[in-house]
Coordinates of C-alpha atoms in Angstrom, one line a residue:
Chain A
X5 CA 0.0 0.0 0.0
X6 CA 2.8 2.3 1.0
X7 CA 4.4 1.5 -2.5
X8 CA 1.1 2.9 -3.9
X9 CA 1.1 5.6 -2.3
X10 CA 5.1 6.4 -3.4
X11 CA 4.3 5.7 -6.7
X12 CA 1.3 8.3 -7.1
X13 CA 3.0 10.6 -5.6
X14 CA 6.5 10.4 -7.6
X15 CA 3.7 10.3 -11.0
X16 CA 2.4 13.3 -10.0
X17 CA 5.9 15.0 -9.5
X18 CA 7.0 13.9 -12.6
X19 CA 3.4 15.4 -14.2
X20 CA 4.6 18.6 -12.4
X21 CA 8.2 18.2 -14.5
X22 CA 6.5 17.5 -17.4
X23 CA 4.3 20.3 -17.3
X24 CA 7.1 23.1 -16.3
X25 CA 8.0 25.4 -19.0
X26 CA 9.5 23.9 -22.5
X27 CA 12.9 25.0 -23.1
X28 CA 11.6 26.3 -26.9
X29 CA 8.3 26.2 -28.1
X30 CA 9.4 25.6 -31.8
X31 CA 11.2 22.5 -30.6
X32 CA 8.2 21.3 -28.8
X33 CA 6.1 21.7 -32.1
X34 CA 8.2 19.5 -33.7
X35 CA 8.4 16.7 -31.3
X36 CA 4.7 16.9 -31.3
X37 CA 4.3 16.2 -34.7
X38 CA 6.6 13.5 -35.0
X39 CA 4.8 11.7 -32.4
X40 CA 1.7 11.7 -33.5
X41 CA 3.1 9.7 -36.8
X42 CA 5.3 7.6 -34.1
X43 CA 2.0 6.8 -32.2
X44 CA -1.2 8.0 -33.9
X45 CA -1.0 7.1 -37.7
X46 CA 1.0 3.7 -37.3
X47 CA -1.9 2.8 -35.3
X48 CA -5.0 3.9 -37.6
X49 CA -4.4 0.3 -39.2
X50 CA -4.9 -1.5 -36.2
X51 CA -7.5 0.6 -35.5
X52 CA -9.5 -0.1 -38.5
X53 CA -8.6 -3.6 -38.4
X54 CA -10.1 -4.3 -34.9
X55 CA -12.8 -1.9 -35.2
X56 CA -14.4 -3.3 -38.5
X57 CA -14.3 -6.6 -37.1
X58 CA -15.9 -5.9 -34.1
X59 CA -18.9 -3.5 -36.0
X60 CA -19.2 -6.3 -38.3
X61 CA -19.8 -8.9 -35.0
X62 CA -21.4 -6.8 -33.0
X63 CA -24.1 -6.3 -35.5
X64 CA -24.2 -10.2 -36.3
X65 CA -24.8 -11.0 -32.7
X66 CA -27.7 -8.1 -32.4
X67 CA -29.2 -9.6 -35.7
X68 CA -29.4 -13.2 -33.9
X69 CA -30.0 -12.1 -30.5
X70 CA -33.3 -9.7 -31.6
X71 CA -34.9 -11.9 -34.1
X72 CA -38.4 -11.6 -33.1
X73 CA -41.2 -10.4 -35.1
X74 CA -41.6 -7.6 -32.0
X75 CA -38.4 -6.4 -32.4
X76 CA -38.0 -3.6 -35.5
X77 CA -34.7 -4.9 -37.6
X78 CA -33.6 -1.2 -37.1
X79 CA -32.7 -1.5 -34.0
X80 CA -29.3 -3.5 -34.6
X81 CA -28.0 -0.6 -36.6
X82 CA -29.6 1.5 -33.4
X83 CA -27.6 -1.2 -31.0
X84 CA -24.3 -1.5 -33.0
X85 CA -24.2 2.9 -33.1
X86 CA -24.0 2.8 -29.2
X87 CA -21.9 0.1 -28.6
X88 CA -19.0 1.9 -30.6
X89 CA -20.1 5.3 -29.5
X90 CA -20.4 4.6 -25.7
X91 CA -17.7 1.6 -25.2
X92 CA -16.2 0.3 -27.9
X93 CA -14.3 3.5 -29.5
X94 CA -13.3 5.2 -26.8
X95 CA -11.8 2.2 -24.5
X96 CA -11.7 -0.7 -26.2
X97 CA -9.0 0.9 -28.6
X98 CA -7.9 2.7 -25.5
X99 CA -7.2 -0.6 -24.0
X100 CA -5.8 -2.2 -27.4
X101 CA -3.6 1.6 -27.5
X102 CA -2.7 1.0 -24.1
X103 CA -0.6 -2.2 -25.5
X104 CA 0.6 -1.0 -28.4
X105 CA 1.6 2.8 -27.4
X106 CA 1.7 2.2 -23.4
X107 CA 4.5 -0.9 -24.4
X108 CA 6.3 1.2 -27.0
X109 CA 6.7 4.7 -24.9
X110 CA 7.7 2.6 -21.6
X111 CA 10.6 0.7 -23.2
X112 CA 12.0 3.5 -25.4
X113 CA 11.9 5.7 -22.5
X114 CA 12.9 2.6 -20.7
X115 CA 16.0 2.3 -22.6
X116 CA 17.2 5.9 -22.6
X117 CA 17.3 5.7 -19.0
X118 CA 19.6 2.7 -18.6
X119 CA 21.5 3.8 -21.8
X120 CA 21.9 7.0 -19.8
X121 CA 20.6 9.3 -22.4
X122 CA 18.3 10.9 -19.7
X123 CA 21.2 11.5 -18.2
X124 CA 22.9 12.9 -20.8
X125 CA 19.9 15.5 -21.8
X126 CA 19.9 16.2 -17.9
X127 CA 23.4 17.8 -18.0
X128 CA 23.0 19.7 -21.0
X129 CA 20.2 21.5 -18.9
X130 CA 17.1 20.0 -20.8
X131 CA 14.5 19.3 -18.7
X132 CA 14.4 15.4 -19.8
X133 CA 10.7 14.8 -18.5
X134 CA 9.0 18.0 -20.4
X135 CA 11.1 17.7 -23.5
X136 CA 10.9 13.7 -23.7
X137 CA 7.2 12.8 -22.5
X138 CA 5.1 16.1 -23.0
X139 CA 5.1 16.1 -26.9
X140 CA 4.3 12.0 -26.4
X141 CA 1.0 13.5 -24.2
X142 CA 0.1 16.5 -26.4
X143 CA 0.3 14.0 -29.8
X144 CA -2.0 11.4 -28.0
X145 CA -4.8 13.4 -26.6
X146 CA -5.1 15.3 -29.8
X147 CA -4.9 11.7 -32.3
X148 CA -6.5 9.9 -30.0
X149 CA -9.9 11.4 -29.7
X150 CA -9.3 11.3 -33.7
X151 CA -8.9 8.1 -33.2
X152 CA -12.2 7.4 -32.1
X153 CA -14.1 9.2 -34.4
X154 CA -12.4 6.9 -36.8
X155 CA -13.1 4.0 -35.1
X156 CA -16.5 4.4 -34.7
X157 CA -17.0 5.6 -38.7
X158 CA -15.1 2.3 -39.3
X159 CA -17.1 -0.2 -36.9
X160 CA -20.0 1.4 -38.3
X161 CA -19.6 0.8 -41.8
X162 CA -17.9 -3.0 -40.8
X163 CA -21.9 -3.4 -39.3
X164 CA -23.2 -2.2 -42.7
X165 CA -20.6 -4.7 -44.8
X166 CA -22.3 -7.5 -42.3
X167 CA -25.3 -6.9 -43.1
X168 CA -25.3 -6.3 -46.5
X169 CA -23.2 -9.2 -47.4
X170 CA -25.1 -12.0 -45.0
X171 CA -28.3 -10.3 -46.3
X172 CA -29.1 -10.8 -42.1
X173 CA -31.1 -7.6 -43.2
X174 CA -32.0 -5.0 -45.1
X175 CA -29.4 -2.6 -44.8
X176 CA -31.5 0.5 -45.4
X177 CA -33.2 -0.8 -41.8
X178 CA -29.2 -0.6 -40.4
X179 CA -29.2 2.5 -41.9
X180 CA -32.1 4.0 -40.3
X181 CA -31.5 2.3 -37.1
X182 CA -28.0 4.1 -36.9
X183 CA -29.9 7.5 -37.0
X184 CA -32.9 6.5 -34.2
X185 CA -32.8 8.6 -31.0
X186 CA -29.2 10.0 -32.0
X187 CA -27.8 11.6 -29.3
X188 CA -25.0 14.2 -30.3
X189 CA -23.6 14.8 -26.9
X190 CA -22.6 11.0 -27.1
X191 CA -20.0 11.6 -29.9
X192 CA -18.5 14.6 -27.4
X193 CA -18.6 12.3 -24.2
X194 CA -16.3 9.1 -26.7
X195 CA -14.2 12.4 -27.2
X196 CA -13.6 13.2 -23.8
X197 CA -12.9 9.5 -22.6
X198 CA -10.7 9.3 -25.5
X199 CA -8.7 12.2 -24.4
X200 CA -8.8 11.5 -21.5
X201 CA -7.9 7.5 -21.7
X202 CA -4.9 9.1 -24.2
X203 CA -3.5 11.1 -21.2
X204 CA -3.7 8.0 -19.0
X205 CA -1.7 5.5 -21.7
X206 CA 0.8 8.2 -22.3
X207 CA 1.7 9.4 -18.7
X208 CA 1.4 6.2 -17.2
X209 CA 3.6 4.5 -19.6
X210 CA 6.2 7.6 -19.7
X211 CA 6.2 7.2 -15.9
X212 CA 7.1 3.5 -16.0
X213 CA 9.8 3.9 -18.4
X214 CA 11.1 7.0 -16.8
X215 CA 11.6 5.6 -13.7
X216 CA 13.3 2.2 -14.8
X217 CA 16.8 1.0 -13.6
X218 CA 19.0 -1.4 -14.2
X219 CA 19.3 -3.7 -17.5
X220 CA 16.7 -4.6 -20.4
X221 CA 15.1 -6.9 -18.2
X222 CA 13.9 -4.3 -16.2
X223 CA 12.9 -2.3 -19.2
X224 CA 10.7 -5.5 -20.3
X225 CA 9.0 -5.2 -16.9
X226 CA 8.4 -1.7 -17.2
X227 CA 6.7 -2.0 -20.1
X228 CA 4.4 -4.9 -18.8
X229 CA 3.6 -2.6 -15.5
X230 CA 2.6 0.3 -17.9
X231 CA 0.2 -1.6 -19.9
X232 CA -1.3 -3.4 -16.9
X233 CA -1.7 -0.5 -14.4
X234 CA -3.0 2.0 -17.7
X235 CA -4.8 -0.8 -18.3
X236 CA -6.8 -1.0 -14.8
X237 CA -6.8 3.2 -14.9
X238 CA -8.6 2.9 -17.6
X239 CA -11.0 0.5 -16.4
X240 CA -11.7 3.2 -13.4
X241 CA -11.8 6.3 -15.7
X242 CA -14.2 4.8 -17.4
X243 CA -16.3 3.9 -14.6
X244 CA -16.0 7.4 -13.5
X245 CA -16.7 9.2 -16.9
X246 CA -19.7 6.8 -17.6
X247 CA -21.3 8.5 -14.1
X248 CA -20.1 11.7 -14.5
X249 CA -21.1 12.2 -17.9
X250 CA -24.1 10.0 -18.5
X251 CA -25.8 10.0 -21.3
Chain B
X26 CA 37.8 24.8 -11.0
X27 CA 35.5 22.4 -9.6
X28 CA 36.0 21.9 -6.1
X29 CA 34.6 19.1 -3.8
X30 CA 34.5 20.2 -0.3
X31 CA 34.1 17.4 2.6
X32 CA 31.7 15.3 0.6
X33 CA 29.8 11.7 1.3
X34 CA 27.1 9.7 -0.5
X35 CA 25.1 6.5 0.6
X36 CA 23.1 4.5 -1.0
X37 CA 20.9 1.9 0.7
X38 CA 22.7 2.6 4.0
X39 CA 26.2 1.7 2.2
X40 CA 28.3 4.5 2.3
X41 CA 30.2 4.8 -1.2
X42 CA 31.7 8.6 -1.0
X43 CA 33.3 8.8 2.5
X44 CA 34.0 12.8 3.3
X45 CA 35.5 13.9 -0.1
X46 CA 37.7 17.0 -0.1
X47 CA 38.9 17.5 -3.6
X48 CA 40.2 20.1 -6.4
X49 CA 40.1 19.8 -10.0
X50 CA 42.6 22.7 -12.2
X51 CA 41.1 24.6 -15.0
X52 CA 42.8 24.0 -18.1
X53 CA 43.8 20.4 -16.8
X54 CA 43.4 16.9 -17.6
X55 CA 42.3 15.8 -14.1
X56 CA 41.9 12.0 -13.7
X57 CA 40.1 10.2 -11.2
X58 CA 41.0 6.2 -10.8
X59 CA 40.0 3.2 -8.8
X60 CA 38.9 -0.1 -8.9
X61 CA 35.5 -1.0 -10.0
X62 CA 33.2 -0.4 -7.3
X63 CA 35.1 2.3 -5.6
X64 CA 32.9 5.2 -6.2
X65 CA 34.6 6.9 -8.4
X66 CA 31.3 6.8 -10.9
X67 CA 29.6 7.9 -7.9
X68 CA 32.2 11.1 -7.2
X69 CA 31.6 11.8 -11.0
X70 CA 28.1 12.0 -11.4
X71 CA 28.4 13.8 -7.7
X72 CA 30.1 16.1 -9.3
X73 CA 28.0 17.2 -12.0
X74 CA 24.8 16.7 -9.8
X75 CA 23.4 13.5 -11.5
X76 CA 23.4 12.4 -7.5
X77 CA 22.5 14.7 -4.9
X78 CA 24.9 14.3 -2.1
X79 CA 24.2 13.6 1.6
X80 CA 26.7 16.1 3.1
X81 CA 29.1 18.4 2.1
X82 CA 29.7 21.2 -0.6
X83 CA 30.7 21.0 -4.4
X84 CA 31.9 24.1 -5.8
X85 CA 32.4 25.3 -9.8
X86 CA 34.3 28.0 -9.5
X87 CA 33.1 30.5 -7.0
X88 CA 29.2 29.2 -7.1
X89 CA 28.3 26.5 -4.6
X90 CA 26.7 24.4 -6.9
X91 CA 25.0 22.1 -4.2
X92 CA 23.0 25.3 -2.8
X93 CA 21.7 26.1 -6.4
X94 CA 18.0 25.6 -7.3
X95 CA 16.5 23.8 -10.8
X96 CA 16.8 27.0 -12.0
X97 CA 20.2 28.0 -11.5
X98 CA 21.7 24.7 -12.0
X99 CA 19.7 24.5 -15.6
X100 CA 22.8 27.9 -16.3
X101 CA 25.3 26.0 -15.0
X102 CA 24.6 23.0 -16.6
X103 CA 24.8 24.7 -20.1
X104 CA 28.9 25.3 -19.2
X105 CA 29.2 21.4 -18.8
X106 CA 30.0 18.7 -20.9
X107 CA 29.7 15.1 -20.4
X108 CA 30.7 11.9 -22.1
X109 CA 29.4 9.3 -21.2
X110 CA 30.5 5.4 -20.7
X111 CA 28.5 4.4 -23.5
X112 CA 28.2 7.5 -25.1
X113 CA 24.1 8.1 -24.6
X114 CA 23.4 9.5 -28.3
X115 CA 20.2 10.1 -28.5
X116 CA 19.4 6.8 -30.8
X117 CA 16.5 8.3 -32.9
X118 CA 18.3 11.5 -34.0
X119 CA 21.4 11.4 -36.3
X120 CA 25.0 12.2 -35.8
X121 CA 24.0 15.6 -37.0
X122 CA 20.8 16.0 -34.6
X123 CA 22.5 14.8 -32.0
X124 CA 25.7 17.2 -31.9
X125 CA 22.9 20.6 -32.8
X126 CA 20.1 19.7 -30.0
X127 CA 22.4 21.7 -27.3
X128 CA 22.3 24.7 -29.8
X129 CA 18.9 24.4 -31.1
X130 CA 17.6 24.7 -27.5
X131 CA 20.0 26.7 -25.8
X132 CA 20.9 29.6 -28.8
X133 CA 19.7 31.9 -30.7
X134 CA 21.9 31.0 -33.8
X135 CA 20.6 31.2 -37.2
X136 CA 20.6 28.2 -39.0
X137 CA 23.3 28.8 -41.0
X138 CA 25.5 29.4 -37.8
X139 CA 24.4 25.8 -36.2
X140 CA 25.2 24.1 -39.5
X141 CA 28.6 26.0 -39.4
X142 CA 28.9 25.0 -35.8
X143 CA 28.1 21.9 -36.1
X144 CA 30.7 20.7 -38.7
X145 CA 33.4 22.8 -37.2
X146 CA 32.6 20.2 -34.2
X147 CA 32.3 17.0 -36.4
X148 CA 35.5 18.3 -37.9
X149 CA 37.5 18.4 -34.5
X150 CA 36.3 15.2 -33.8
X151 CA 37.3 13.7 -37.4
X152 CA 33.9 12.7 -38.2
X153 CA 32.7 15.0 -41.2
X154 CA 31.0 12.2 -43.2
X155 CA 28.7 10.8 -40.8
X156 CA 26.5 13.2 -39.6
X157 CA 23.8 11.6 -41.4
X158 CA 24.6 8.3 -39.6
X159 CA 22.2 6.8 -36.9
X160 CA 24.1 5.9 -33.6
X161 CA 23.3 2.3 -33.9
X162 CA 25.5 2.7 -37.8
X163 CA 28.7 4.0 -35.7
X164 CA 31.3 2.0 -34.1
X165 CA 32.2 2.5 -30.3
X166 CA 34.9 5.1 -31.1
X167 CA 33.0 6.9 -33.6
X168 CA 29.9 7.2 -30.7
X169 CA 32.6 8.5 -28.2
X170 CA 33.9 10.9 -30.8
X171 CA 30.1 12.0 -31.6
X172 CA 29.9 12.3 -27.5
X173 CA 33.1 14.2 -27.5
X174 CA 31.5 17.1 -30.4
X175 CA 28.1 17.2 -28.7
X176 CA 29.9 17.8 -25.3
X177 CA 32.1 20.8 -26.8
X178 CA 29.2 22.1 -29.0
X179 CA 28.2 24.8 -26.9
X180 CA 31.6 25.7 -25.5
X181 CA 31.6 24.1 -22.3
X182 CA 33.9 25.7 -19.5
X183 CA 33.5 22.0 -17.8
X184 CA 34.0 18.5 -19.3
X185 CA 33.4 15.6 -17.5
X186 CA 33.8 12.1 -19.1
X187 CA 33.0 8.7 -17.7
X188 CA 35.5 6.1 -18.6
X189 CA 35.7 7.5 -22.6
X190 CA 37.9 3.9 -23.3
X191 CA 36.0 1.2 -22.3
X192 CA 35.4 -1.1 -24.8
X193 CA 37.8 0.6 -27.5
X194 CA 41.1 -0.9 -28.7
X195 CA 44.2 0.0 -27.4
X196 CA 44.8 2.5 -30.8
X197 CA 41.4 4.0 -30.4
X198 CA 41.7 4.7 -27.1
X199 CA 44.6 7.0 -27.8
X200 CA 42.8 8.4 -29.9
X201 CA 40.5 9.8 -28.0
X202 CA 42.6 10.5 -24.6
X203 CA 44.7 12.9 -26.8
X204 CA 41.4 14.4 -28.2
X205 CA 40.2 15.5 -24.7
X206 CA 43.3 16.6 -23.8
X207 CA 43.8 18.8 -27.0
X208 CA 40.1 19.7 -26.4
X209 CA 41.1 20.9 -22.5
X210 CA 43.9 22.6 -23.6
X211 CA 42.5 24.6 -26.4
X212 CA 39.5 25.9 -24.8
X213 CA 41.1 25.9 -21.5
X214 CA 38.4 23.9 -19.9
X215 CA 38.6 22.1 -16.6
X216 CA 37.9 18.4 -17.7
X217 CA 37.9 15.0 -15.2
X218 CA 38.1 11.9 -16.6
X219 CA 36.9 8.9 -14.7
X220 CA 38.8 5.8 -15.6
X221 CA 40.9 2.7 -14.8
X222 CA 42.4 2.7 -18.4
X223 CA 46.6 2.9 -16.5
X224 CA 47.5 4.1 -20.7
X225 CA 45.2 7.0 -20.0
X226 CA 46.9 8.0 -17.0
X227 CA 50.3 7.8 -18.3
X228 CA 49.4 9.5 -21.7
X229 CA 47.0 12.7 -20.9
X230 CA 47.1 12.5 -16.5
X231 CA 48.1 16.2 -15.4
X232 CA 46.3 15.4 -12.1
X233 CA 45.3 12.2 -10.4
X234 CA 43.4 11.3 -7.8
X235 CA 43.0 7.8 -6.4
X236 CA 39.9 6.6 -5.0
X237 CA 39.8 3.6 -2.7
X238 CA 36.8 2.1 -0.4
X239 CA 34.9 5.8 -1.3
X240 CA 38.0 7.9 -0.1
X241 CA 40.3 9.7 -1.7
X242 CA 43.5 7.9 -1.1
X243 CA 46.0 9.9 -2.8
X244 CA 46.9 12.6 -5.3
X245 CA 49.2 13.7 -7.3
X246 CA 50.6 13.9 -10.9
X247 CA 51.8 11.0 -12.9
X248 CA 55.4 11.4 -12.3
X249 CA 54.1 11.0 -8.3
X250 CA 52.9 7.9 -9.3
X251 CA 56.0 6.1 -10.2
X252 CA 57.3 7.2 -6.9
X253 CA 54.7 6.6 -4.9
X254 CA 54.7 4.2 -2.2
X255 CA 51.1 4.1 -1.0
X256 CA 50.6 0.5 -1.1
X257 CA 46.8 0.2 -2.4
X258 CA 47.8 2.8 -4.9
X259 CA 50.5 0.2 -6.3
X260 CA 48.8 -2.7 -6.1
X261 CA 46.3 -0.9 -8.1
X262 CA 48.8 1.0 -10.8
X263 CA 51.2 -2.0 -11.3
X264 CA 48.6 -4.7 -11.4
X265 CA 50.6 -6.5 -14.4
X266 CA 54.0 -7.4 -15.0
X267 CA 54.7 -5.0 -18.0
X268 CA 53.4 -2.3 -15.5
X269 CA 56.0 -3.5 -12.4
X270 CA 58.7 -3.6 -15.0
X271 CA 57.9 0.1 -15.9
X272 CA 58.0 1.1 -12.5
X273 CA 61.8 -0.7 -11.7
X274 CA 62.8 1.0 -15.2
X275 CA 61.6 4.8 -13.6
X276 CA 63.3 3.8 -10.2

């Protein structure tokens, strides 16, 4: 429990590093974008990979589980919408981004601790934490609410390939269904988890990585703690947003 | 200067600098030896303020640099120069990112004047043709070379470097001892070398100091050495029999 405790306390002091004034803002600007093609567009693929897929299921299971002749056909385009809008988008990818990213920032920050490269951007008076994790947290919570917007559009459409292709039903019903008691404030509450879930992956995983010592077995282990405790934070955020922000 | 005033460190409860008192010459090659394990990593990176200490003062120049906030350490810092044991490039930037990240974030220089910087440092170090070379492309003296021209980049009045030899042949080695001592003496920096490379100390050694156990043992120049009769200070220095003969040869 005590470790806990130290642990959220030496996150939130590195939070305060990170967040301390940049050395240059032009610098920054930079780093930013070439993190969000490090971590944001080499995972659109996975992202559209996953998320078809599971429109496509999702809509096969509603079509088998609502086959009743009291049950309108639109209401599996209606079911599939909200299961990528409210869940799906924002923290299933968040969870699938928590092992892809979350793995990839913890090792390679990981590694430039042991290789003492931290160290080395410590003496030349860079402030290692700002200039190493913020551009990693800026790129995230801006792609990753992207992100979900994508995901949805593409879990959307894999429901639409399902049931067009199975002929499980008509897909102008899907269609409609998709547009039955739309709620807008839905698509802004998978933003916010999505930023918010973005932050999480990034500082959590920084955090591990930062704070690794030793050899590359340690860095291997930071990496596993990053994606399993961003993985629980998530879990909680979630539960937390959901109540906060129902919709 | 750099001047280490009554200094100790622990770790875990093990006590690895024990009460310190040390001074390094400007425009010196100042060398600080001992077996592995001895702390002299520990005095380096002391020094610099990679470890806080537990007691006692550390001086560059006429600033106490222990009494110094973020802030003010953050200017210091920008006078210092490290090399590392392994060099630390950054591994995702090339030769040539690597060498201009000090200026790009510390200057105002035009571009033209970093790219005119820049190869006038690749140049000292011999390395003109690879500055569009990843680190993991270079061999271990062409890292520690890359090291050497992002440590003098910004015209450091302090060098520090952490054993620059491991892992380099005999020839390399040379190399770069006589690079950081041109370096020191040129710019008239105050550089210590951490090291246990005995070639080192009799090429480029102005001023030694032996560590032993986390004290400091003994001092002196290299000439002292082959005179010296501190025992642990032999046993360490003459460890072979080509250095034993060496010393019977000076006596």
């Amino acid at each position: 429990m005590i470790k806990l405790f130290e642990n959220i306390g030496r996150y939130f002091m590195l939070m305060g590093k990170v967040f301390s004034r940049p050395e240059k803002i032009s610098i920054y600007r930079r780093r930013i974008w070439f993190e969000i093609e490090a971590l944001g567009f080499n995972s659109i693929s996975l992202t559209a990979i996953i998320s078809a897929f599971i429109g496509a299921v999702v809509a096969l299971q509603m079509a088998i589980t609502l086959e009743s002749p009291f049950i309108p056909q639109f209401m599996i385009g209606y079911a599939t919408r909200e299961v990528m809008v409210l869940e799906f988008s924002s923290t299933v990818v968040a969870l699938i981004l928590a092992g892809k990213v979350g793995s990839n920032i913890a090792s390679e920050i990981g590694t430039m601790r042991i290789t003492e490269q931290i160290d080395a951007l410590e003496i030349m008076g860079v402030n290692s934490a700002s200039y190493l994790i913020l551009p990693k947290v800026v790129a995230t919570v801006i792609f990753v609410p992207l992100l979900t917007l994508f995901s949805i559009f593409v879990g959307i459409v894999g429901g639409y390939a399902i049931a067009y292709l199975t002929g499980i039903m008509l897909p102008g019903d899907y269609v409609e269904g998709l547009f039955y008691c739309f709620e807008p404030f839905s698509i802004t509450y998978a933003l916010v988890k999505g930023a918010v879930f973005a932050f999480i992956i990034t500082s959590i995983s920084a955090y591990c990585g930062y704070y690794a010592k030793g050899n590359s077995l340690e860095v291997g282990r930071a990496s596993t703690r990053a994606v399993v405790a961003g993985s629980i934070t998530i879990m909680i955020f979630d539960l937390i947003l959901t109540q906060i922000m129902r919709v | 200067m750099i001047r280490a005033d009554h200094i100790s460190k622990t770790f875990d409860g093990r006590e690895v600098l024990k009460d310190i008192s040390v001074e390094f010459d400007t425009g010196k090659t100042n060398l600080i030896i001992g077996r592995s394990g001895s702390g002299k990593t520990v005095l380096l990176k002391s020094l610099v303020g990679l470890h806080e200490v537990d007691k006692g003062l550390i001086f560059f120049d006429d600033t106490c640099y222990t009494k110094l906030g973020f802030r003010e350490r953050k200017e210091i810092r920008k006078d210092i120069g490290m090399i590392f044991q392994v060099g630390a490039l950054l591994d995702s930037s090339t030769v040539r990112e690597n060498v201009r990240l000090p200026l790009d974030l510390f200057t105002e220089m035009t571009e033209g004047e970093k790219r005119d910087r820049v190869n006038f440092c690749l140049e000292r170090v011999r390395l003109q043709g690879a500055d569009h070379l990843y680190p993991s492309e270079l061999s271990g003296g062409m890292v520690k070379r890359v090291a050497i021209a992002r440590a003098i980049v910004l015209n450091p009045r302090y060098l520090f470097c952490d054993e620059p030899n491991s892992g380099l042949d005999p020839q390399t080695s040379v190399v770069i001892d006589n690079l950081i001592h041109d370096i020191t003496k040129e710019f008239n920096i105050t550089t210590i070398i951490n090291t246990h490379d005995m070639n080192s100390v009799m090429e480029i050694g102005e001023k030694i100091v032996y560590i032993h156990e986390g004290h400091k043992w003994w001092e002196g120049t290299k000439d002292d050495i082959l005179l010296s009769d501190n025992p642990e200070l032999n046993d360490f220095v003459f460890a072979s029999a080509m250095a034993k003969r060496a010393k019977s040869v000076a006596r």
